[in-house]
Short mmCIF file of C-alpha atoms in Angstrom, two decimals:
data_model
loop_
_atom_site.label_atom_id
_atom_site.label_comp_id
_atom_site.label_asym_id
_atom_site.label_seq_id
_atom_site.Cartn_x
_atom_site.Cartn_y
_atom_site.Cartn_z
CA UNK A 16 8.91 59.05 172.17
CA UNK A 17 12.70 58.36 172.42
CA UNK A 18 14.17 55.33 171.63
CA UNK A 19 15.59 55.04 175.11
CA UNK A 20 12.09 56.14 176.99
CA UNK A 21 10.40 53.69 174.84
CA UNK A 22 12.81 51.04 176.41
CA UNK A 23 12.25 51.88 179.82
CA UNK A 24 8.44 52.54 179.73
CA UNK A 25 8.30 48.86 178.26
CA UNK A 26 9.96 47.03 181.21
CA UNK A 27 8.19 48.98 183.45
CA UNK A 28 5.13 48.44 181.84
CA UNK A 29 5.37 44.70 181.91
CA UNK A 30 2.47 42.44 183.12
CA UNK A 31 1.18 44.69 186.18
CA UNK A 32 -1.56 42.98 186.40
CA UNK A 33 -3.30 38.92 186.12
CA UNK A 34 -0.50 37.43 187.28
CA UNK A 35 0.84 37.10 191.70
CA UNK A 36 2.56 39.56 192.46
CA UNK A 37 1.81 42.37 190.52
CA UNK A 38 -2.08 43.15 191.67
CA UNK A 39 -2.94 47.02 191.47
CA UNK A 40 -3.28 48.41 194.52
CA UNK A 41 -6.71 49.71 194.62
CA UNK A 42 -7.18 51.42 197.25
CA UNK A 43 -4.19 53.48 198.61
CA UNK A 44 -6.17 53.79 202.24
CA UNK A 45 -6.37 50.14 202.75
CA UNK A 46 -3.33 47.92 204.55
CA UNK A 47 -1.84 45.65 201.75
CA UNK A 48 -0.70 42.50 202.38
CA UNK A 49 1.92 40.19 200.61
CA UNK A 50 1.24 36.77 201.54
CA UNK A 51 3.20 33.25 201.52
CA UNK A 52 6.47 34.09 199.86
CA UNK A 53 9.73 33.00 201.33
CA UNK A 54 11.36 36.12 202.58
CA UNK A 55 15.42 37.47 202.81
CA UNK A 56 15.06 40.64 204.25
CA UNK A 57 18.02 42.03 203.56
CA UNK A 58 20.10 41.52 207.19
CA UNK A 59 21.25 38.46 206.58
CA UNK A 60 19.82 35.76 208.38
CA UNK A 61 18.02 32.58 207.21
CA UNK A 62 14.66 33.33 204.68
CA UNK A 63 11.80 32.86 206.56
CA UNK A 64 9.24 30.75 204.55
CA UNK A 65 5.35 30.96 203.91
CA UNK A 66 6.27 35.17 205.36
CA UNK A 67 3.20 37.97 205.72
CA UNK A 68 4.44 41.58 205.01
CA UNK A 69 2.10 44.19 205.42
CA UNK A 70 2.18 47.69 203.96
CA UNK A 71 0.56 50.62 204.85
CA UNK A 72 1.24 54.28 203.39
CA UNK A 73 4.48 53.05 201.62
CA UNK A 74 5.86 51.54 204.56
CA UNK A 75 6.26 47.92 206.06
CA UNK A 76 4.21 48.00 209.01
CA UNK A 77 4.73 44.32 210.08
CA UNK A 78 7.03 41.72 208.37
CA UNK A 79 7.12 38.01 210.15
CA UNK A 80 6.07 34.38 209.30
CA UNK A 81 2.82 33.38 208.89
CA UNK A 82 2.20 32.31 212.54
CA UNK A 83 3.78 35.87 214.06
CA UNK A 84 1.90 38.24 211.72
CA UNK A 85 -1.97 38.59 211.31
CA UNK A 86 -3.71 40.05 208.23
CA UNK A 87 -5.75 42.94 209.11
CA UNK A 88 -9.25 42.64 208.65
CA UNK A 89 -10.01 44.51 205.20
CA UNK A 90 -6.84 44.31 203.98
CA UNK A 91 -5.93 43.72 200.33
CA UNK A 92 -3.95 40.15 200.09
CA UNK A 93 -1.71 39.44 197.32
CA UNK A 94 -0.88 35.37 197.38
CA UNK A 95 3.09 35.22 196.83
CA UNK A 96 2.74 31.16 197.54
CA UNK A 97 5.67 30.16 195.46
CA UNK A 98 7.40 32.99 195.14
CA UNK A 99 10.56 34.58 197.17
CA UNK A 100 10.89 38.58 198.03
CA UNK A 101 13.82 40.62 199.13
CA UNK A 102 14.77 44.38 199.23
CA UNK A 103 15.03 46.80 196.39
CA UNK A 104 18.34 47.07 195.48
CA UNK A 105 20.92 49.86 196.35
CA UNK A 106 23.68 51.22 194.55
CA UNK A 107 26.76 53.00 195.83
CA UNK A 108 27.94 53.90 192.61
CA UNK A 109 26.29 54.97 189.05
CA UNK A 110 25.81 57.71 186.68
CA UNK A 111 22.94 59.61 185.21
CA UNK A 112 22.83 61.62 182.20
CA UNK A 113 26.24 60.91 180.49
CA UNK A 114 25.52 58.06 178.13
CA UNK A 115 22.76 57.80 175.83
CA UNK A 116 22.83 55.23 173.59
CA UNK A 117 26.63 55.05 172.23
CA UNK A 118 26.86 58.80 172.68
CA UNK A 119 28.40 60.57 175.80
CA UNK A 120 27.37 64.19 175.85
CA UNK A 121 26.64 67.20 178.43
CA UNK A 122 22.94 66.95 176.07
CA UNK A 123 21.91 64.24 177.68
CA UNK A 124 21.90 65.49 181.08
CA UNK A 125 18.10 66.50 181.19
CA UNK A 126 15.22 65.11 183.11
CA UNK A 127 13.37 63.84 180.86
CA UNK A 128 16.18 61.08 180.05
CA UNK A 129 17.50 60.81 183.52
CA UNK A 130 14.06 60.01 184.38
CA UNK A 131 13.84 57.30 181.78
CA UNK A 132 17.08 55.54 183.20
CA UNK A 133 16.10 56.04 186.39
CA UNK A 134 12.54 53.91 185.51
CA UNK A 135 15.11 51.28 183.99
CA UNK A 136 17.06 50.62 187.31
CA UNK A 137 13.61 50.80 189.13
CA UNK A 138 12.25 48.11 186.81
CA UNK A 139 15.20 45.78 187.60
CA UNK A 140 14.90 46.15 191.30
CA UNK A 141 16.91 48.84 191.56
CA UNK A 142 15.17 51.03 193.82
CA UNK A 143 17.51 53.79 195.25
CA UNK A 144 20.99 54.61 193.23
CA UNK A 145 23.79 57.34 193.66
CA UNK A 146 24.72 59.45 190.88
CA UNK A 147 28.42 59.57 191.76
CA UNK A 148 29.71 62.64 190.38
CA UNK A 149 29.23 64.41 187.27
CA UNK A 150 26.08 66.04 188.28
CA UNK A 151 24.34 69.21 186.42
CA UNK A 152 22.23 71.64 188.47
CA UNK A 153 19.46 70.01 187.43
CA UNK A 154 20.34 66.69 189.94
CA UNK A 155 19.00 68.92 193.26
CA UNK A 156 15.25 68.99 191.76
CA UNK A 157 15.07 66.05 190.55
CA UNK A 158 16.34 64.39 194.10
CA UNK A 159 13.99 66.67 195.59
CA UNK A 160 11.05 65.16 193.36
CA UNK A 161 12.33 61.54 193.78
CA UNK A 162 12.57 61.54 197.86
CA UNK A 163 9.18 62.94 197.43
CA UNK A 164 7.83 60.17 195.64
CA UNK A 165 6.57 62.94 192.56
CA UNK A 166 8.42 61.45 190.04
CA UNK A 167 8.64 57.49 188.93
CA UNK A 168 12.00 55.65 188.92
CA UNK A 169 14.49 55.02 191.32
CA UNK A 170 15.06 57.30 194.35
CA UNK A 171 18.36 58.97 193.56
CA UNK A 172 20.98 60.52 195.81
CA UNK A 173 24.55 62.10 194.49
CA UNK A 174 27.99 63.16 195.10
CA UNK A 175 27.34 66.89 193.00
CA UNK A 176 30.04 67.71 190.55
CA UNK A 177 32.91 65.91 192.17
CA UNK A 178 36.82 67.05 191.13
CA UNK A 179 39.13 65.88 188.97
CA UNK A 180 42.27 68.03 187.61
CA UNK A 181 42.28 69.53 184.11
CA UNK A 182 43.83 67.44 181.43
CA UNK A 183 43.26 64.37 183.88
CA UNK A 184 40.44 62.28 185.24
CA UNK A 185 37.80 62.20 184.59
CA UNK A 186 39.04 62.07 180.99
CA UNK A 187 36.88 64.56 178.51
CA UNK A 188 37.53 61.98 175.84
CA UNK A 189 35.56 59.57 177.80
CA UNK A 190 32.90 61.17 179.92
CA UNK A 191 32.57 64.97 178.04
CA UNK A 192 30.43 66.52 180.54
CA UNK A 193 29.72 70.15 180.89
CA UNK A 194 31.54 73.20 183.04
CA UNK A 195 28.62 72.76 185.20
CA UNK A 196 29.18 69.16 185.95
CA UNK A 197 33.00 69.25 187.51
CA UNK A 198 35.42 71.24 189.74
CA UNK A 199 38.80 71.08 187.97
CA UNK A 200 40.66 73.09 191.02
CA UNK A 201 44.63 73.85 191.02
CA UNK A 202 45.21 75.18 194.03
CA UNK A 203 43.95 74.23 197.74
CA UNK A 204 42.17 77.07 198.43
CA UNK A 205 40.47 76.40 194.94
CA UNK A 206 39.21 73.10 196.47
CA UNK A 207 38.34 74.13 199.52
CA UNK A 208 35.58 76.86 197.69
CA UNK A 209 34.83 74.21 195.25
CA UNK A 210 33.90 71.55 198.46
CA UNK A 211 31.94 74.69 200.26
CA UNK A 212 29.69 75.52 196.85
CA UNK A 213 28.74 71.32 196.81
CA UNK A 214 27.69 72.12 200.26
CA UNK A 215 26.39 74.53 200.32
CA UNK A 216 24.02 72.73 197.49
CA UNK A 217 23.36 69.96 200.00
CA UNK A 218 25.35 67.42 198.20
CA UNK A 219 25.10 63.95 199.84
CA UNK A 220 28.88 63.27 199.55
CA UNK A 221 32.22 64.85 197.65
CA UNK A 222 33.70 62.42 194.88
CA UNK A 223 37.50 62.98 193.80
CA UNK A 224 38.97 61.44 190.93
CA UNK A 225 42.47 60.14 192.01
CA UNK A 226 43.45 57.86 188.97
CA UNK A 227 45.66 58.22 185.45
CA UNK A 228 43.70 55.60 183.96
CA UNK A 229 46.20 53.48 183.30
CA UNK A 230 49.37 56.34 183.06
CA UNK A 231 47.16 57.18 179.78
CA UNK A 232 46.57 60.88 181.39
CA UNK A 233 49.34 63.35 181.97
CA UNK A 234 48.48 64.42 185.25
CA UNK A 235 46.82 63.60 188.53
CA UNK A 236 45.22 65.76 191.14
CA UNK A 237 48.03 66.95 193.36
CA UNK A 238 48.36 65.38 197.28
CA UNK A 239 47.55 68.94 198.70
CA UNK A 240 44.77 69.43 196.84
CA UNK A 241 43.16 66.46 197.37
CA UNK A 242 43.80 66.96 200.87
CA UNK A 243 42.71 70.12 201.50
CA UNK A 244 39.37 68.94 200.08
CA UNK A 245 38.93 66.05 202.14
CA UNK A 246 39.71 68.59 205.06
CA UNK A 247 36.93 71.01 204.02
CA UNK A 248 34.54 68.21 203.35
CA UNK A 249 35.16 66.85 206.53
CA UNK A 250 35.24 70.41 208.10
CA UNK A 251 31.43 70.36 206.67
CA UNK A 252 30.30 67.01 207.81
CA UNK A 253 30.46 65.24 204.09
CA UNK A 254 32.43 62.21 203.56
CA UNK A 255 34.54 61.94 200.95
CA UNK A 256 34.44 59.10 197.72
CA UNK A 257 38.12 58.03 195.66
CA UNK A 258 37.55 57.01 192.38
CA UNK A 259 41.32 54.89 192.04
CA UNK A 260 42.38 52.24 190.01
CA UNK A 261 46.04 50.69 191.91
CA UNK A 262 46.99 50.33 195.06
CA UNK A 263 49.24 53.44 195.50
CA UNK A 264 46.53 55.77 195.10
CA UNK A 265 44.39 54.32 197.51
CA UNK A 266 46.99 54.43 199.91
CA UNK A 267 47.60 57.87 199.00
CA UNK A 268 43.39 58.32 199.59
CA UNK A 269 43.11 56.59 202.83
CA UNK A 270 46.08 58.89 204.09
CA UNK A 271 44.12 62.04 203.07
CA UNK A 272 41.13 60.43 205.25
CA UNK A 273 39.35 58.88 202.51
CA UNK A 274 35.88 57.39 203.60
CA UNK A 275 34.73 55.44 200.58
CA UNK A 276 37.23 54.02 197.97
CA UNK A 277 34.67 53.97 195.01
CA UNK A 278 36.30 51.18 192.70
CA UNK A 279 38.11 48.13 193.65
CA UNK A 280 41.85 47.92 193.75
CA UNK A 281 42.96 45.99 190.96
CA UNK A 282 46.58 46.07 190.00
CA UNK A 283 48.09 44.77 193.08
CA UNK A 284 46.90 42.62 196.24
CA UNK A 285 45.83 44.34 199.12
CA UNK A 286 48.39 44.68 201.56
CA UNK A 287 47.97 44.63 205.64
CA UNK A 288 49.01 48.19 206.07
CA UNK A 289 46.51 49.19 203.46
CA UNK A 290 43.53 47.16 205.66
CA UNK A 291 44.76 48.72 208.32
CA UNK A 292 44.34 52.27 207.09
CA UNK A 293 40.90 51.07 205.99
CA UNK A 294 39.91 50.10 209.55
CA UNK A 295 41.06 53.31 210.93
CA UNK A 296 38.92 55.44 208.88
CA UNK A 297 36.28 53.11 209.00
CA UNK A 298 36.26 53.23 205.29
CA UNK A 299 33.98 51.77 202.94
CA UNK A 300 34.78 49.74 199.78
CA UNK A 301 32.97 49.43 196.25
CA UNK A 302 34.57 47.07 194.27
CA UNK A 303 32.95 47.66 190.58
CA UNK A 304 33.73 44.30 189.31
CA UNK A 305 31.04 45.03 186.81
CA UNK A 306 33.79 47.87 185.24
CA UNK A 307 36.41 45.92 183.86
CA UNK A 308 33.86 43.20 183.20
CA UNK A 309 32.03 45.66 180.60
CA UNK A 310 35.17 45.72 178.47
CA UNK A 311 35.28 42.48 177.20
CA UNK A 312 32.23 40.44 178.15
CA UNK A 313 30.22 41.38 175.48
CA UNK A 314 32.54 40.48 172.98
CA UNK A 315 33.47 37.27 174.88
CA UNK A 316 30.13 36.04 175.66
CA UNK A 317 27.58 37.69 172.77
CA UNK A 318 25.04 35.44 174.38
CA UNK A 319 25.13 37.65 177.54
CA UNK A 320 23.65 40.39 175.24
CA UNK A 321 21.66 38.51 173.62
CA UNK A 322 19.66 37.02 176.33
CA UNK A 323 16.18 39.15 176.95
CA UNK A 324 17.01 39.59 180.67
CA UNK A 325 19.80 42.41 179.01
CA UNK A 326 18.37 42.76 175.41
CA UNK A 327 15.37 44.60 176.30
CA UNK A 328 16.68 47.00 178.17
CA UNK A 329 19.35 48.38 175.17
CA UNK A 330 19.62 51.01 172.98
CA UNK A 331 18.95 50.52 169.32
CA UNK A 332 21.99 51.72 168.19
CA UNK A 333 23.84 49.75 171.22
CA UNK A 334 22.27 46.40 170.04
CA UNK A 335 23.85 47.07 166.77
CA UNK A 336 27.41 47.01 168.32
CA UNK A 337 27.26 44.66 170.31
CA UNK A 338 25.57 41.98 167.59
CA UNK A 339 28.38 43.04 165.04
CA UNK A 340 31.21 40.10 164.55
CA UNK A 341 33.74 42.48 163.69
CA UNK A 342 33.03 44.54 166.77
CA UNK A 343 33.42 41.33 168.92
CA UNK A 344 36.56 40.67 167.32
CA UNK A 345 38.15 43.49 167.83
CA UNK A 346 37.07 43.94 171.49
CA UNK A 347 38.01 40.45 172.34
CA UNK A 348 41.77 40.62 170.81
CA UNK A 349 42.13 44.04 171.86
CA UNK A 350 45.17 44.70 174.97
CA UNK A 351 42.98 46.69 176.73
CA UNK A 352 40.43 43.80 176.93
CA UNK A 353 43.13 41.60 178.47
CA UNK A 354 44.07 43.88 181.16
CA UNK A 355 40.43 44.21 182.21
CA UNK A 356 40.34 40.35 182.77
CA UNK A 357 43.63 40.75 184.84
CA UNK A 358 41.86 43.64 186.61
CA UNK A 359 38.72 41.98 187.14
CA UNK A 360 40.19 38.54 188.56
CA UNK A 361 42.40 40.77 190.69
CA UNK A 362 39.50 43.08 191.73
CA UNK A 363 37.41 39.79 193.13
CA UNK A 364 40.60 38.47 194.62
CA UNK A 365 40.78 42.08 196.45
CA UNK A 366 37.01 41.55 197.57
CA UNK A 367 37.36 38.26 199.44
CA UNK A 368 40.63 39.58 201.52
CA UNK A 369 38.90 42.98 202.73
CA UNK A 370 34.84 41.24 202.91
CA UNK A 371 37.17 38.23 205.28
CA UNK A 372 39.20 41.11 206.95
CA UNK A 373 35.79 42.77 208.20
CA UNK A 374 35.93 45.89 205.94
CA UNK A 375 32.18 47.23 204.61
CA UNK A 376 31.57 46.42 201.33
CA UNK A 377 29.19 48.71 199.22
CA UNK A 378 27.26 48.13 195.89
CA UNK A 379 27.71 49.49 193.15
CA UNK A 380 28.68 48.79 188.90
CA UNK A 381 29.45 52.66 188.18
CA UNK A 382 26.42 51.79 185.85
CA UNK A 383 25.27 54.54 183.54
CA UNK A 384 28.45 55.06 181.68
CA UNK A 385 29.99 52.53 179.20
CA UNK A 386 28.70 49.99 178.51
CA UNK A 387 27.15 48.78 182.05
CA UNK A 388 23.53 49.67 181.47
CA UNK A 389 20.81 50.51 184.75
CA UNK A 390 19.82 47.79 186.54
CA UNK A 391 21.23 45.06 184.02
CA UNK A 392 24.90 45.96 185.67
CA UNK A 393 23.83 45.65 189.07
CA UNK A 394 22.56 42.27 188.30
CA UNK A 395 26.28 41.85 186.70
CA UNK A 396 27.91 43.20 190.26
CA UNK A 397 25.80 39.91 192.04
CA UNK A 398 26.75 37.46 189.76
CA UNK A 399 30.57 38.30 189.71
CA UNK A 400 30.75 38.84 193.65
CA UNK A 401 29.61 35.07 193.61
CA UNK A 402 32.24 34.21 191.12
CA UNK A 403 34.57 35.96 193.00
CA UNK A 404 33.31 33.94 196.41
CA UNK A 405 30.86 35.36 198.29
CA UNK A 406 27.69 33.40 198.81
CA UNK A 407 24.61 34.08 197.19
CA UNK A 408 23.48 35.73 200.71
CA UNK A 409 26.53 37.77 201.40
CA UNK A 410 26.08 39.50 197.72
CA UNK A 411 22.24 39.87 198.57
CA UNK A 412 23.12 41.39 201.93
CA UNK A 413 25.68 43.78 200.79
CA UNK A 414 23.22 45.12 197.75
CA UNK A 415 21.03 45.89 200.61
CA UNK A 416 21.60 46.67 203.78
CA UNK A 417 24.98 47.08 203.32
CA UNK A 418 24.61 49.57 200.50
CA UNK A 419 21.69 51.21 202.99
CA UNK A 420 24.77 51.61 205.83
CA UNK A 421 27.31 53.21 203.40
CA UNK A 422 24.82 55.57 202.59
CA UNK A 423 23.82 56.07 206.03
CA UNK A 424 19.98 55.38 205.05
CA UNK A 425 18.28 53.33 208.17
CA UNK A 426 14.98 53.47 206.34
CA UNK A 427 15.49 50.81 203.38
CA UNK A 428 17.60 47.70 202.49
CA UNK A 429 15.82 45.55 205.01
CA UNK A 430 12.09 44.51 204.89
CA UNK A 431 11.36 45.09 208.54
CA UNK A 432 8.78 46.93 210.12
CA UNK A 433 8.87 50.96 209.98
CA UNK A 434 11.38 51.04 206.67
CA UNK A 435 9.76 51.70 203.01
CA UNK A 436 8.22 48.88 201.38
CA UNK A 437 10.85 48.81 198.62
CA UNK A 438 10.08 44.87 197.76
CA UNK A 439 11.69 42.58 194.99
CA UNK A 440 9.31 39.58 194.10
CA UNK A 441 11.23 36.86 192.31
CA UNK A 442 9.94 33.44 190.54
CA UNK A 443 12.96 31.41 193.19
CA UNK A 444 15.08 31.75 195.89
CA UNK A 445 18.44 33.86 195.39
CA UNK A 446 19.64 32.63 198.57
CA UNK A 447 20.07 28.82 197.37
CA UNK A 448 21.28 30.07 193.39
CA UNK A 449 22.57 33.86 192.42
CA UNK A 450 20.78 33.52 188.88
CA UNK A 451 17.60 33.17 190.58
CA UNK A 452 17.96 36.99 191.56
CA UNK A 453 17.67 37.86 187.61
CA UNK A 454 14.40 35.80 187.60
CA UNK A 455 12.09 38.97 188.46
CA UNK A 456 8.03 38.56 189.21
CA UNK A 457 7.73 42.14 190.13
CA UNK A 458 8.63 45.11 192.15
CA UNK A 459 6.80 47.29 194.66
CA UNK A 460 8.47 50.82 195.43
CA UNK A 461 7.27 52.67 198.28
CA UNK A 462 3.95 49.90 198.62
CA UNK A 463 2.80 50.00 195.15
CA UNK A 464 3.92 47.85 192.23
CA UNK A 465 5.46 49.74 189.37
CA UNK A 466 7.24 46.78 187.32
CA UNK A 467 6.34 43.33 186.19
CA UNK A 468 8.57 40.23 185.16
CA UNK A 469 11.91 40.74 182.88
CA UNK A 470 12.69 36.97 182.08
CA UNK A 471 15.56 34.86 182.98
CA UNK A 472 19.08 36.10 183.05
CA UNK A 473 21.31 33.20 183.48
CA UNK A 474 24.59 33.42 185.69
CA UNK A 475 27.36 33.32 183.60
#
């Protein structure tokens, strides 16, 4: 077995059974009921201790304290006395396929590795994710066998290919994906066909790259080509995703009708003209503090790696790095490293004016490439949204139900009755302390447990 399958099938073979929480089902006809935990579900609101939540067919069929819900008669009762549960998590933006191990290659876009992530994120509570771009044909059966509950691992949704403009973003020298992953289109009527083929392929949104990384690329894609494929996405009832890095070309996306900025803004401050244009499309926000984060963390804080809550779930070869002095060394001094702490306090900064100014806020770490690995970066994305200054229960809420409403999903992020028993169980309450979020007992997907506890990861 591969190194990176053996990873995931450990964490999601961990303790599934003898300990609360993580019973076997037995029998799949039968309601099951999880008993006495405190409960967030997801919307907000105060937990509601000593909770019943009963499942039935891989759905929540009645959620409530302990004095508004009965257990059915013949019903299988797990005791959760002690312990908290929440929603599976959602993300708004990650990656499948493009990194495997320190390697980025068009190879590793095949199911049998996808699937292997996609048990990783699962594992960590991650229960649905979107593959934001850089999709191979391959993505349409295996979100077909996912929504269909015939494959283990996170349910997955995507953004197809996406487009980006030859010799720009997204940079080959980074992300070296295949012809068959992105639209490079010059021209607007090359957009427009490229937009109508990811339709026609039932793509769940378009994704344009609208970004020089840093003026490090020559070119970017032009205004009316960008434009005209916003129009023809729109034209087909598909919003549209920005990747963008400053606040210029999120201006620029928001004019072109932009529904989801992808990454956070992080050069500049957001501006009131630029919340305004926000509020008139109604546009969504994923701020990806977990991005520039990735850069330098690692080599700032080795202990982050090297606590089991993030060591199990690395690559051989990636432990290597990241344990090597001289590696740390030159990541910490590096320039690049500085302007990804710059970016990062900037990008948090950026999140507290639009969460204050009423804009949605999405989830998401663009895990999957880099070095922000599945499931451990999404537990990266709470913590910093807490540094940043949200609460413990606005992060929670946003990596739930708020991810659910970006996506447009009104069967998950909330544990109420009639959505899909997608359930966290955790040793403590994430609502009173952030870090207790990393502290996971198990996790049910669809009513049946499929991962057991992953240690402590301590906010940092």
């Amino acid at each position: 077995m591969r190194a990176a399958s053996v990873v995931a099938w450990a964490i999601a073979g961990l303790c599934l059974s003898g300990m609360p929480g993580q019973a076997q089902v037995k029998d799949a006809s039968k309601a099951v009921v999880l008993k006495g935990a405190t409960l967030i579900d997801g919307s907000g609101g105060k937990p509601v201790a000593d909770s019943v939540l009963v499942i039935r067919d891989g759905h929540i069929a009645a959620v409530g304290s302990a004095t508004a819900v009965k257990v059915p008669s013949g019903a299988e009762v797990v005791d959760l006395k002690g312990k908290t549960i929440m929603p599976g998590m959602i993300s708004d933006h990650s990656h499948v396929g493009i990194v495997r191990g320190l390697k980025a290659s068009p190879d590793n876009y095949n199911r049998d590795y996808i699937l292997s992530q996609l048990r990783q994120w699962e594992a960590y509570g991650v229960t649905t994710i979107t593959s934001l771009g850089l999709n191979a044909p391959e993505f349409y059966d295996l979100r077909a066998d996912l929504h269909a509950g015939k494959a283990p691992g996170a349910d997955i949704f995507g953004a197809d290919r996406g487009i980006g403009v030859a010799m720009g973003a997204p940079p080959v020298a980074i992300v070296p994906v295949g012809p068959s992953q992105i639209y490079r289109p010059d021209t607007p009527d090359a957009a427009r066909e490229a937009v109508r083929e990811m339709a026609g392929r039932k793509t769940d949104l378009i994704k344009i790259w609208l970004d020089d990384f840093g003026k490090l690329l020559p070119v970017k894609v032009k205004p009316e080509v960008y434009t005209a494929a916003v129009d023809e996405a729109h034209k087909n009832k598909l919003r549209v995703a920005f990747h963008i890095n400053d606040l210029e070309d999120a201006q620029a996306a928001l004019k072109a009708g932009a529904d989801i900025l992808a990454h956070g803004i992080r050069d500049k401050e957001v501006d009131p003209p630029t919340i305004a244009l926000m509020k008139k499309n109604a546009a969504w926000y994923v701020p990806t503090l977990a991005l520039d984060d990735s850069n330098f963390i690692f080599a700032d804080k080795p202990q982050v790696s090297a606590d089991p809550f993030v060591n199990r779930a690395l690559d051989p070869a990636v432990k290597t790095q990241l344990e090597d002095l001289a590696w740390q060394q030159k990541v910490h001094d590096a320039p690049g490293s500085d302007r990804a702490r710059k970016a990062l306090a900037m990008n948090q900064k950026n999140l507290m004016t639009l969460y204050k100014a009423g804009i949605g806020i999405g989830f998401g770490s663009d895990s999957g490439v880099g070095l922000r690995f599945p499931g451990v970066a999404e537990h990266r994305e709470l913590d910093l949204m807490v540094v940043g200054g949200l609460t413990p229960m606005q992060a929670l809420t946003i990596a739930t139900s708020g991810a659910a409403k970006l996506l447009k999903l009104d069967d998950r992020g909330v544990l109420q009755a009639g959505k899909l028993a997608d359930i966290i169980v955790l040793d403590a309450d994430p609502s009173t302390d952030i870090a207790n979020v990393h502290k996971i007992s198990a996790v049910w997907h669809r009513g049946k447990p499929v991962a057991g506890p992953i240690a402590t990861f301590a906010q940092r």
